Amino acid sequence: DAGVIQSPRHEVTEMGQEVTLRCKPISGHDYLFWYRQTMMRGLELLIYFNNNVPIDDSGMPEDRFSAKMPNASFSTLKIQPSEPRDSAVYFCASSPGRAGITDTQYFGPGTRLTVL
Amino acid sequence: QQQVKQSPQSLIVQKGGISIINCAYENTAFDYFPWYQQFPGKGPALLIAIRPDVSEKKEGRFTISFNKSAKQFSLHIMDSQPGDSATYFCAANYGGNEKLTFGTGTRLTIIP
């Protein structure tokens, strides 16, 4: 398997623009996670899905952020409108999700977002 | 109560030495403690994990020590090598809950 795939790898945009980050999880994994990493705040969980259903979005910073998972092989994280403070590396991760066992999360390579 | 506190923030160790990174938690319901390793430009990857039914787990040069009464766990890297230079994150969760609580990370540098 190719692992978790994220696109784009780098994104530079101007304040106010819409940004869409994409993720393809590992085939067969039931859980998908979106994280944000910054120097100041470390690694933060934004939202996670189980079988394409959002389970916990308490980490989503504000209404400008939204995430969808229309099918088992694709998820998006959208920021509209983007702001300079959204600049960070965004990671997608997936895990198999065996019942009653906390499973390894497999992270993608990340998308480095810069909002000017 | 959901926090996992990690220290130090950065660590420099000579090649061949022992690197030690510490984490502390408050939530006594936590029952799974993984360590993730992240190289520059890459996503974190699971390094080693422990459950509280054992006090130590060793995989090669990497060892987790777990102290349930003190609510602390640590990562020891024996015979540290330049290739170990990376950022290390401890994490915790409970009851098969897939949501991990991560520590703030330790940037480890191994010097020749």
PDB file of N, CA, C and O in Angstrom, chain A residues 30-102:
ATOM      1  N   ASP A  30     -10.693   2.144   8.993  1.00  0.00           N
ATOM      2  CA  ASP A  30     -12.017   2.672   9.326  1.00  0.00           C
ATOM      3  C   ASP A  30     -11.986   4.068   9.917  1.00  0.00           C
ATOM      4  O   ASP A  30     -13.015   4.732   9.985  1.00  0.00           O
ATOM      5  N   TYR A  31     -10.817   4.494  10.405  1.00  0.00           N
ATOM      6  CA  TYR A  31     -10.723   5.793  11.068  1.00  0.00           C
ATOM      7  C   TYR A  31      -9.841   6.734  10.264  1.00  0.00           C
ATOM      8  O   TYR A  31      -8.792   6.322   9.740  1.00  0.00           O
ATOM      9  N   LEU A  32     -10.259   7.990  10.218  1.00  0.00           N
ATOM     10  CA  LEU A  32      -9.460   9.026   9.568  1.00  0.00           C
ATOM     11  C   LEU A  32      -9.407  10.232  10.477  1.00  0.00           C
ATOM     12  O   LEU A  32     -10.422  10.642  11.055  1.00  0.00           O
ATOM     13  N   PHE A  33      -8.198  10.794  10.609  1.00  0.00           N
ATOM     14  CA  PHE A  33      -7.951  11.915  11.519  1.00  0.00           C
ATOM     15  C   PHE A  33      -7.337  13.072  10.748  1.00  0.00           C
ATOM     16  O   PHE A  33      -6.520  12.869   9.857  1.00  0.00           O
ATOM     17  N   TRP A  34      -7.710  14.275  11.124  1.00  0.00           N
ATOM     18  CA  TRP A  34      -7.054  15.485  10.633  1.00  0.00           C
ATOM     19  C   TRP A  34      -6.382  16.184  11.819  1.00  0.00           C
ATOM     20  O   TRP A  34      -7.022  16.455  12.833  1.00  0.00           O
ATOM     21  N   TYR A  35      -5.069  16.466  11.665  1.00  0.00           N
ATOM     22  CA  TYR A  35      -4.290  17.151  12.684  1.00  0.00           C
ATOM     23  C   TYR A  35      -3.702  18.431  12.100  1.00  0.00           C
ATOM     24  O   TYR A  35      -3.479  18.552  10.903  1.00  0.00           O
ATOM     25  N   ARG A  36      -3.393  19.342  13.006  1.00  0.00           N
ATOM     26  CA  ARG A  36      -2.650  20.549  12.636  1.00  0.00           C
ATOM     27  C   ARG A  36      -1.417  20.636  13.525  1.00  0.00           C
ATOM     28  O   ARG A  36      -1.521  20.416  14.742  1.00  0.00           O
ATOM     29  N   GLN A  37      -0.285  20.957  12.927  1.00  0.00           N
ATOM     30  CA  GLN A  37       0.963  21.058  13.699  1.00  0.00           C
ATOM     31  C   GLN A  37       1.579  22.434  13.528  1.00  0.00           C
ATOM     32  O   GLN A  37       1.838  22.878  12.414  1.00  0.00           O
ATOM     33  N   THR A  38       1.823  23.104  14.649  1.00  0.00           N
ATOM     34  CA  THR A  38       2.531  24.386  14.656  1.00  0.00           C
ATOM     35  C   THR A  38       3.577  24.351  15.756  1.00  0.00           C
ATOM     36  O   THR A  38       3.517  23.522  16.671  1.00  0.00           O
ATOM     37  N   MET A  39       4.533  25.245  15.670  1.00  0.00           N
ATOM     38  CA  MET A  39       5.574  25.319  16.700  1.00  0.00           C
ATOM     39  C   MET A  39       4.957  25.685  18.043  1.00  0.00           C
ATOM     40  O   MET A  39       5.349  25.166  19.082  1.00  0.00           O
ATOM     41  N   MET A  40       3.974  26.587  18.003  1.00  0.00           N
ATOM     42  CA  MET A  40       3.417  27.101  19.255  1.00  0.00           C
ATOM     43  C   MET A  40       2.506  26.089  19.937  1.00  0.00           C
ATOM     44  O   MET A  40       2.528  25.954  21.159  1.00  0.00           O
ATOM     45  N   ARG A  41       1.692  25.385  19.174  1.00  0.00           N
ATOM     46  CA  ARG A  41       0.643  24.541  19.748  1.00  0.00           C
ATOM     47  C   ARG A  41       0.885  23.052  19.586  1.00  0.00           C
ATOM     48  O   ARG A  41       0.100  22.230  20.082  1.00  0.00           O
ATOM     49  N   GLY A  42       1.984  22.686  18.897  1.00  0.00           N
ATOM     50  CA  GLY A  42       2.277  21.270  18.735  1.00  0.00           C
ATOM     51  C   GLY A  42       1.309  20.595  17.794  1.00  0.00           C
ATOM     52  O   GLY A  42       0.813  21.203  16.841  1.00  0.00           O
ATOM     53  N   LEU A  43       0.994  19.349  18.089  1.00  0.00           N
ATOM     54  CA  LEU A  43       0.131  18.523  17.237  1.00  0.00           C
ATOM     55  C   LEU A  43      -1.281  18.535  17.822  1.00  0.00           C
ATOM     56  O   LEU A  43      -1.509  18.022  18.910  1.00  0.00           O
ATOM     57  N   GLU A  44      -2.219  19.097  17.076  1.00  0.00           N
ATOM     58  CA  GLU A  44      -3.598  19.217  17.557  1.00  0.00           C
ATOM     59  C   GLU A  44      -4.535  18.385  16.688  1.00  0.00           C
ATOM     60  O   GLU A  44      -4.493  18.502  15.463  1.00  0.00           O
ATOM     61  N   LEU A  45      -5.385  17.607  17.315  1.00  0.00           N
ATOM     62  CA  LEU A  45      -6.415  16.881  16.574  1.00  0.00           C
ATOM     63  C   LEU A  45      -7.552  17.840  16.249  1.00  0.00           C
ATOM     64  O   LEU A  45      -8.105  18.483  17.131  1.00  0.00           O
ATOM     65  N   LEU A  46      -7.901  17.926  14.984  1.00  0.00           N
ATOM     66  CA  LEU A  46      -8.984  18.813  14.559  1.00  0.00           C
ATOM     67  C   LEU A  46     -10.317  18.066  14.533  1.00  0.00           C
ATOM     68  O   LEU A  46     -11.317  18.518  15.087  1.00  0.00           O
ATOM     69  N   ILE A  47     -10.330  16.907  13.889  1.00  0.00           N
ATOM     70  CA  ILE A  47     -11.558  16.140  13.720  1.00  0.00           C
ATOM     71  C   ILE A  47     -11.186  14.715  13.368  1.00  0.00           C
ATOM     72  O   ILE A  47     -10.103  14.471  12.823  1.00  0.00           O
ATOM     73  N   TYR A  48     -12.070  13.754  13.711  1.00  0.00           N
ATOM     74  CA  TYR A  48     -11.841  12.420  13.206  1.00  0.00           C
ATOM     75  C   TYR A  48     -13.159  11.745  12.820  1.00  0.00           C
ATOM     76  O   TYR A  48     -14.220  12.085  13.342  1.00  0.00           O
ATOM     77  N   PHE A  49     -13.028  10.824  11.881  1.00  0.00           N
ATOM     78  CA  PHE A  49     -14.161  10.109  11.301  1.00  0.00           C
ATOM     79  C   PHE A  49     -14.043   8.607  11.587  1.00  0.00           C
ATOM     80  O   PHE A  49     -12.941   8.066  11.643  1.00  0.00           O
ATOM     81  N   ASN A  50     -15.192   7.965  11.740  1.00  0.00           N
ATOM     82  CA  ASN A  50     -15.254   6.515  11.799  1.00  0.00           C
ATOM     83  C   ASN A  50     -16.246   6.066  10.729  1.00  0.00           C
ATOM     84  O   ASN A  50     -17.416   6.473  10.766  1.00  0.00           O
ATOM     85  N   ASN A  51     -15.773   5.243   9.803  1.00  0.00           N
ATOM     86  CA  ASN A  51     -16.638   4.790   8.707  1.00  0.00           C
ATOM     87  C   ASN A  51     -17.350   5.958   8.022  1.00  0.00           C
ATOM     88  O   ASN A  51     -18.565   5.926   7.796  1.00  0.00           O
ATOM     89  N   ASN A  52     -16.575   6.988   7.742  1.00  0.00           N
ATOM     90  CA  ASN A  52     -16.997   8.172   6.998  1.00  0.00           C
ATOM     91  C   ASN A  52     -17.881   9.129   7.798  1.00  0.00           C
ATOM     92  O   ASN A  52     -18.287  10.164   7.282  1.00  0.00           O
ATOM     93  N   VAL A  53     -18.167   8.810   9.053  1.00  0.00           N
ATOM     94  CA  VAL A  53     -19.028   9.656   9.882  1.00  0.00           C
ATOM     95  C   VAL A  53     -18.170  10.460  10.849  1.00  0.00           C
ATOM     96  O   VAL A  53     -17.324   9.877  11.545  1.00  0.00           O
ATOM     97  N   PRO A  54     -18.356  11.786  10.924  1.00  0.00           N
ATOM     98  CA  PRO A  54     -17.568  12.574  11.894  1.00  0.00           C
ATOM     99  C   PRO A  54     -17.952  12.203  13.324  1.00  0.00           C
ATOM    100  O   PRO A  54     -19.135  12.190  13.664  1.00  0.00           O
ATOM    101  N   ILE A  55     -16.953  11.880  14.126  1.00  0.00           N
ATOM    102  CA  ILE A  55     -17.180  11.441  15.503  1.00  0.00           C
ATOM    103  C   ILE A  55     -16.914  12.576  16.496  1.00  0.00           C
ATOM    104  O   ILE A  55     -17.658  12.749  17.457  1.00  0.00           O
ATOM    105  N   ASP A  56     -15.849  13.296  16.285  1.00  0.00           N
ATOM    106  CA  ASP A  56     -15.455  14.343  17.225  1.00  0.00           C
ATOM    107  C   ASP A  56     -14.821  15.490  16.455  1.00  0.00           C
ATOM    108  O   ASP A  56     -13.751  15.315  15.881  1.00  0.00           O
ATOM    109  N   ASP A  57     -15.502  16.612  16.417  1.00  0.00           N
ATOM    110  CA  ASP A  57     -14.952  17.795  15.732  1.00  0.00           C
ATOM    111  C   ASP A  57     -14.644  18.909  16.726  1.00  0.00           C
ATOM    112  O   ASP A  57     -14.575  20.080  16.353  1.00  0.00           O
ATOM    113  N   SER A  58     -14.463  18.552  17.983  1.00  0.00           N
ATOM    114  CA  SER A  58     -14.248  19.563  19.015  1.00  0.00           C
ATOM    115  C   SER A  58     -12.947  20.334  18.832  1.00  0.00           C
ATOM    116  O   SER A  58     -12.773  21.407  19.392  1.00  0.00           O
ATOM    117  N   GLY A  59     -12.042  19.802  18.051  1.00  0.00           N
ATOM    118  CA  GLY A  59     -10.778  20.489  17.817  1.00  0.00           C
ATOM    119  C   GLY A  59     -10.794  21.456  16.650  1.00  0.00           C
ATOM    120  O   GLY A  59      -9.827  22.195  16.441  1.00  0.00           O
ATOM    121  N   MET A  60     -11.861  21.485  15.922  1.00  0.00           N
ATOM    122  CA  MET A  60     -11.955  22.422  14.794  1.00  0.00           C
ATOM    123  C   MET A  60     -11.990  23.839  15.359  1.00  0.00           C
ATOM    124  O   MET A  60     -12.890  24.179  16.143  1.00  0.00           O
ATOM    125  N   PRO A  61     -11.055  24.687  14.943  1.00  0.00           N
ATOM    126  CA  PRO A  61     -10.893  25.979  15.616  1.00  0.00           C
ATOM    127  C   PRO A  61     -12.086  26.912  15.473  1.00  0.00           C
ATOM    128  O   PRO A  61     -12.400  27.632  16.412  1.00  0.00           O
ATOM    129  N   GLU A  62     -12.729  26.928  14.366  1.00  0.00           N
ATOM    130  CA  GLU A  62     -13.869  27.825  14.180  1.00  0.00           C
ATOM    131  C   GLU A  62     -14.618  27.454  12.915  1.00  0.00           C
ATOM    132  O   GLU A  62     -14.230  26.525  12.214  1.00  0.00           O
ATOM    133  N   ASP A  63     -15.704  28.180  12.692  1.00  0.00           N
ATOM    134  CA  ASP A  63     -16.581  27.824  11.576  1.00  0.00           C
ATOM    135  C   ASP A  63     -15.920  27.943  10.214  1.00  0.00           C
ATOM    136  O   ASP A  63     -16.445  27.436   9.222  1.00  0.00           O
ATOM    137  N   ARG A  64     -14.797  28.589  10.163  1.00  0.00           N
ATOM    138  CA  ARG A  64     -14.105  28.701   8.867  1.00  0.00           C
ATOM    139  C   ARG A  64     -13.573  27.350   8.411  1.00  0.00           C
ATOM    140  O   ARG A  64     -13.244  27.170   7.244  1.00  0.00           O
ATOM    141  N   PHE A  65     -13.452  26.412   9.348  1.00  0.00           N
ATOM    142  CA  PHE A  65     -12.935  25.089   9.037  1.00  0.00           C
ATOM    143  C   PHE A  65     -14.086  24.103   8.875  1.00  0.00           C
ATOM    144  O   PHE A  65     -15.022  24.077   9.689  1.00  0.00           O
ATOM    145  N   SER A  66     -13.999  23.275   7.837  1.00  0.00           N
ATOM    146  CA  SER A  66     -14.979  22.206   7.663  1.00  0.00           C
ATOM    147  C   SER A  66     -14.288  20.991   7.067  1.00  0.00           C
ATOM    148  O   SER A  66     -13.292  21.124   6.349  1.00  0.00           O
ATOM    149  N   ALA A  67     -14.772  19.815   7.391  1.00  0.00           N
ATOM    150  CA  ALA A  67     -14.184  18.580   6.882  1.00  0.00           C
ATOM    151  C   ALA A  67     -15.295  17.651   6.432  1.00  0.00           C
ATOM    152  O   ALA A  67     -16.362  17.612   7.040  1.00  0.00           O
ATOM    153  N   LYS A  68     -15.000  16.920   5.382  1.00  0.00           N
ATOM    154  CA  LYS A  68     -15.965  15.957   4.851  1.00  0.00           C
ATOM    155  C   LYS A  68     -15.260  14.658   4.518  1.00  0.00           C
ATOM    156  O   LYS A  68     -14.060  14.639   4.242  1.00  0.00           O
ATOM    157  N   MET A  69     -16.035  13.603   4.518  1.00  0.00           N
ATOM    158  CA  MET A  69     -15.522  12.307   4.073  1.00  0.00           C
ATOM    159  C   MET A  69     -16.634  11.639   3.271  1.00  0.00           C
ATOM    160  O   MET A  69     -17.435  10.870   3.817  1.00  0.00           O
ATOM    161  N   PRO A  70     -16.719  11.959   1.995  1.00  0.00           N
ATOM    162  CA  PRO A  70     -17.831  11.456   1.171  1.00  0.00           C
ATOM    163  C   PRO A  70     -17.796   9.959   0.936  1.00  0.00           C
ATOM    164  O   PRO A  70     -18.839   9.354   0.676  1.00  0.00           O
ATOM    165  N   ASN A  71     -16.598   9.363   1.038  1.00  0.00           N
ATOM    166  CA  ASN A  71     -16.501   7.906   0.894  1.00  0.00           C
ATOM    167  C   ASN A  71     -15.274   7.422   1.653  1.00  0.00           C
ATOM    168  O   ASN A  71     -14.494   8.223   2.176  1.00  0.00           O
ATOM    169  N   ALA A  72     -15.084   6.123   1.690  1.00  0.00           N
ATOM    170  CA  ALA A  72     -14.020   5.528   2.514  1.00  0.00           C
ATOM    171  C   ALA A  72     -12.626   5.837   2.010  1.00  0.00           C
ATOM    172  O   ALA A  72     -11.649   5.578   2.717  1.00  0.00           O
ATOM    173  N   SER A  73     -12.496   6.374   0.820  1.00  0.00           N
ATOM    174  CA  SER A  73     -11.167   6.570   0.258  1.00  0.00           C
ATOM    175  C   SER A  73     -10.816   8.036   0.045  1.00  0.00           C
ATOM    176  O   SER A  73      -9.805   8.352  -0.599  1.00  0.00           O
ATOM    177  N   PHE A  74     -11.613   8.945   0.600  1.00  0.00           N
ATOM    178  CA  PHE A  74     -11.329  10.350   0.327  1.00  0.00           C
ATOM    179  C   PHE A  74     -11.898  11.253   1.419  1.00  0.00           C
ATOM    180  O   PHE A  74     -13.032  11.073   1.863  1.00  0.00           O
ATOM    181  N   SER A  75     -11.086  12.229   1.826  1.00  0.00           N
ATOM    182  CA  SER A  75     -11.547  13.225   2.778  1.00  0.00           C
ATOM    183  C   SER A  75     -10.958  14.576   2.405  1.00  0.00           C
ATOM    184  O   SER A  75      -9.884  14.654   1.809  1.00  0.00           O
ATOM    185  N   THR A  76     -11.690  15.639   2.747  1.00  0.00           N
ATOM    186  CA  THR A  76     -11.201  16.989   2.526  1.00  0.00           C
ATOM    187  C   THR A  76     -11.298  17.804   3.803  1.00  0.00           C
ATOM    188  O   THR A  76     -12.185  17.587   4.630  1.00  0.00           O
ATOM    189  N   LEU A  77     -10.362  18.735   3.940  1.00  0.00           N
ATOM    190  CA  LEU A  77     -10.398  19.743   4.993  1.00  0.00           C
ATOM    191  C   LEU A  77     -10.381  21.093   4.290  1.00  0.00           C
ATOM    192  O   LEU A  77      -9.467  21.370   3.517  1.00  0.00           O
ATOM    193  N   LYS A  78     -11.420  21.879   4.533  1.00  0.00           N
ATOM    194  CA  LYS A  78     -11.548  23.149   3.831  1.00  0.00           C
ATOM    195  C   LYS A  78     -11.458  24.297   4.825  1.00  0.00           C
ATOM    196  O   LYS A  78     -12.016  24.232   5.937  1.00  0.00           O
ATOM    197  N   ILE A  79     -10.771  25.333   4.422  1.00  0.00           N
ATOM    198  CA  ILE A  79     -10.678  26.565   5.213  1.00  0.00           C
ATOM    199  C   ILE A  79     -11.188  27.704   4.335  1.00  0.00           C
ATOM    200  O   ILE A  79     -10.666  27.946   3.256  1.00  0.00           O
ATOM    201  N   GLN A  80     -12.232  28.371   4.789  1.00  0.00           N
ATOM    202  CA  GLN A  80     -12.840  29.433   4.014  1.00  0.00           C
ATOM    203  C   GLN A  80     -13.473  30.468   4.941  1.00  0.00           C
ATOM    204  O   GLN A  80     -14.435  30.122   5.657  1.00  0.00           O
ATOM    205  N   PRO A  81     -12.994  31.705   4.959  1.00  0.00           N
ATOM    206  CA  PRO A  81     -11.798  32.211   4.304  1.00  0.00           C
ATOM    207  C   PRO A  81     -10.551  31.918   5.124  1.00  0.00           C
ATOM    208  O   PRO A  81     -10.617  31.811   6.349  1.00  0.00           O
ATOM    209  N   SER A  82      -9.428  31.787   4.461  1.00  0.00           N
ATOM    210  CA  SER A  82      -8.189  31.498   5.179  1.00  0.00           C
ATOM    211  C   SER A  82      -7.601  32.774   5.786  1.00  0.00           C
ATOM    212  O   SER A  82      -7.843  33.890   5.294  1.00  0.00           O
ATOM    213  N   GLU A  83      -6.846  32.586   6.875  1.00  0.00           N
ATOM    214  CA  GLU A  83      -6.198  33.693   7.569  1.00  0.00           C
ATOM    215  C   GLU A  83      -4.731  33.316   7.819  1.00  0.00           C
ATOM    216  O   GLU A  83      -4.396  32.123   7.885  1.00  0.00           O
ATOM    217  N   PRO A  84      -3.861  34.333   7.985  1.00  0.00           N
ATOM    218  CA  PRO A  84      -2.433  34.029   8.218  1.00  0.00           C
ATOM    219  C   PRO A  84      -2.209  33.083   9.399  1.00  0.00           C
ATOM    220  O   PRO A  84      -1.295  32.250   9.358  1.00  0.00           O
ATOM    221  N   ARG A  85      -3.034  33.161  10.437  1.00  0.00           N
ATOM    222  CA  ARG A  85      -2.843  32.291  11.602  1.00  0.00           C
ATOM    223  C   ARG A  85      -3.191  30.834  11.319  1.00  0.00           C
ATOM    224  O   ARG A  85      -2.958  29.964  12.177  1.00  0.00           O
ATOM    225  N   ASP A  86      -3.729  30.552  10.149  1.00  0.00           N
ATOM    226  CA  ASP A  86      -3.985  29.167   9.760  1.00  0.00           C
ATOM    227  C   ASP A  86      -2.733  28.494   9.190  1.00  0.00           C
ATOM    228  O   ASP A  86      -2.738  27.286   8.921  1.00  0.00           O
ATOM    229  N   SER A  87      -1.692  29.264   9.000  1.00  0.00           N
ATOM    230  CA  SER A  87      -0.446  28.705   8.473  1.00  0.00           C
ATOM    231  C   SER A  87       0.073  27.633   9.416  1.00  0.00           C
ATOM    232  O   SER A  87       0.254  27.864  10.612  1.00  0.00           O
ATOM    233  N   ALA A  88       0.295  26.438   8.880  1.00  0.00           N
ATOM    234  CA  ALA A  88       0.677  25.273   9.684  1.00  0.00           C
ATOM    235  C   ALA A  88       0.918  24.109   8.738  1.00  0.00           C
ATOM    236  O   ALA A  88       0.725  24.222   7.524  1.00  0.00           O
ATOM    237  N   VAL A  89       1.335  22.996   9.327  1.00  0.00           N
ATOM    238  CA  VAL A  89       1.365  21.740   8.579  1.00  0.00           C
ATOM    239  C   VAL A  89       0.142  20.931   9.000  1.00  0.00           C
ATOM    240  O   VAL A  89      -0.086  20.721  10.196  1.00  0.00           O
ATOM    241  N   TYR A  90      -0.624  20.514   8.024  1.00  0.00           N
ATOM    242  CA  TYR A  90      -1.842  19.740   8.283  1.00  0.00           C
ATOM    243  C   TYR A  90      -1.588  18.283   7.908  1.00  0.00           C
ATOM    244  O   TYR A  90      -1.175  17.976   6.793  1.00  0.00           O
ATOM    245  N   PHE A  91      -1.832  17.415   8.876  1.00  0.00           N
ATOM    246  CA  PHE A  91      -1.624  15.986   8.657  1.00  0.00           C
ATOM    247  C   PHE A  91      -2.964  15.264   8.631  1.00  0.00           C
ATOM    248  O   PHE A  91      -3.873  15.567   9.402  1.00  0.00           O
ATOM    249  N   CYS A  92      -3.015  14.281   7.773  1.00  0.00           N
ATOM    250  CA  CYS A  92      -4.102  13.321   7.762  1.00  0.00           C
ATOM    251  C   CYS A  92      -3.519  11.997   8.247  1.00  0.00           C
ATOM    252  O   CYS A  92      -2.366  11.668   7.936  1.00  0.00           O
ATOM    253  N   ALA A  93      -4.282  11.253   9.038  1.00  0.00           N
ATOM    254  CA  ALA A  93      -3.836   9.947   9.506  1.00  0.00           C
ATOM    255  C   ALA A  93      -5.007   8.982   9.423  1.00  0.00           C
ATOM    256  O   ALA A  93      -6.172   9.398   9.477  1.00  0.00           O
ATOM    257  N   SER A  94      -4.713   7.705   9.304  1.00  0.00           N
ATOM    258  CA  SER A  94      -5.778   6.707   9.321  1.00  0.00           C
ATOM    259  C   SER A  94      -5.354   5.538  10.205  1.00  0.00           C
ATOM    260  O   SER A  94      -4.165   5.325  10.451  1.00  0.00           O
ATOM    261  N   SER A  95      -6.333   4.810  10.709  1.00  0.00           N
ATOM    262  CA  SER A  95      -6.041   3.622  11.513  1.00  0.00           C
ATOM    263  C   SER A  95      -7.083   2.559  11.226  1.00  0.00           C
ATOM    264  O   SER A  95      -8.217   2.868  10.859  1.00  0.00           O
ATOM    265  N   PRO A  96      -6.692   1.285  11.417  1.00  0.00           N
ATOM    266  CA  PRO A  96      -7.617   0.191  11.109  1.00  0.00           C
ATOM    267  C   PRO A  96      -8.866   0.207  11.985  1.00  0.00           C
ATOM    268  O   PRO A  96      -9.950  -0.074  11.539  1.00  0.00           O
ATOM    269  N   GLY A  97      -8.664   0.489  13.312  1.00  0.00           N
ATOM    270  CA  GLY A  97      -9.807   0.575  14.207  1.00  0.00           C
ATOM    271  C   GLY A  97     -10.391  -0.766  14.591  1.00  0.00           C
ATOM    272  O   GLY A  97     -11.555  -1.049  14.323  1.00  0.00           O
ATOM    273  N   ARG A  98      -9.566  -1.620  15.232  1.00  0.00           N
ATOM    274  CA  ARG A  98     -10.089  -2.885  15.731  1.00  0.00           C
ATOM    275  C   ARG A  98     -10.846  -2.625  17.022  1.00  0.00           C
ATOM    276  O   ARG A  98     -10.410  -1.854  17.858  1.00  0.00           O
ATOM    277  N   ALA A  99     -11.964  -3.304  17.181  1.00  0.00           N
ATOM    278  CA  ALA A  99     -12.864  -3.053  18.312  1.00  0.00           C
ATOM    279  C   ALA A  99     -12.135  -3.251  19.635  1.00  0.00           C
ATOM    280  O   ALA A  99     -11.507  -4.286  19.864  1.00  0.00           O
ATOM    281  N   GLY A 100     -12.219  -2.261  20.509  1.00  0.00           N
ATOM    282  CA  GLY A 100     -11.670  -2.376  21.853  1.00  0.00           C
ATOM    283  C   GLY A 100     -10.171  -2.207  21.939  1.00  0.00           C
ATOM    284  O   GLY A 100      -9.597  -2.253  23.021  1.00  0.00           O
ATOM    285  N   ILE A 101      -9.514  -2.009  20.820  1.00  0.00           N
ATOM    286  CA  ILE A 101      -8.055  -1.863  20.828  1.00  0.00           C
ATOM    287  C   ILE A 101      -7.703  -0.541  20.185  1.00  0.00           C
ATOM    288  O   ILE A 101      -8.188  -0.233  19.103  1.00  0.00           O
ATOM    289  N   THR A 102      -6.873   0.223  20.853  1.00  0.00           N
ATOM    290  CA  THR A 102      -6.387   1.451  20.231  1.00  0.00           C
ATOM    291  C   THR A 102      -5.329   1.085  19.199  1.00  0.00           C
ATOM    292  O   THR A 102      -4.332   0.461  19.520  1.00  0.00           O
TER     293      THR A 102
END
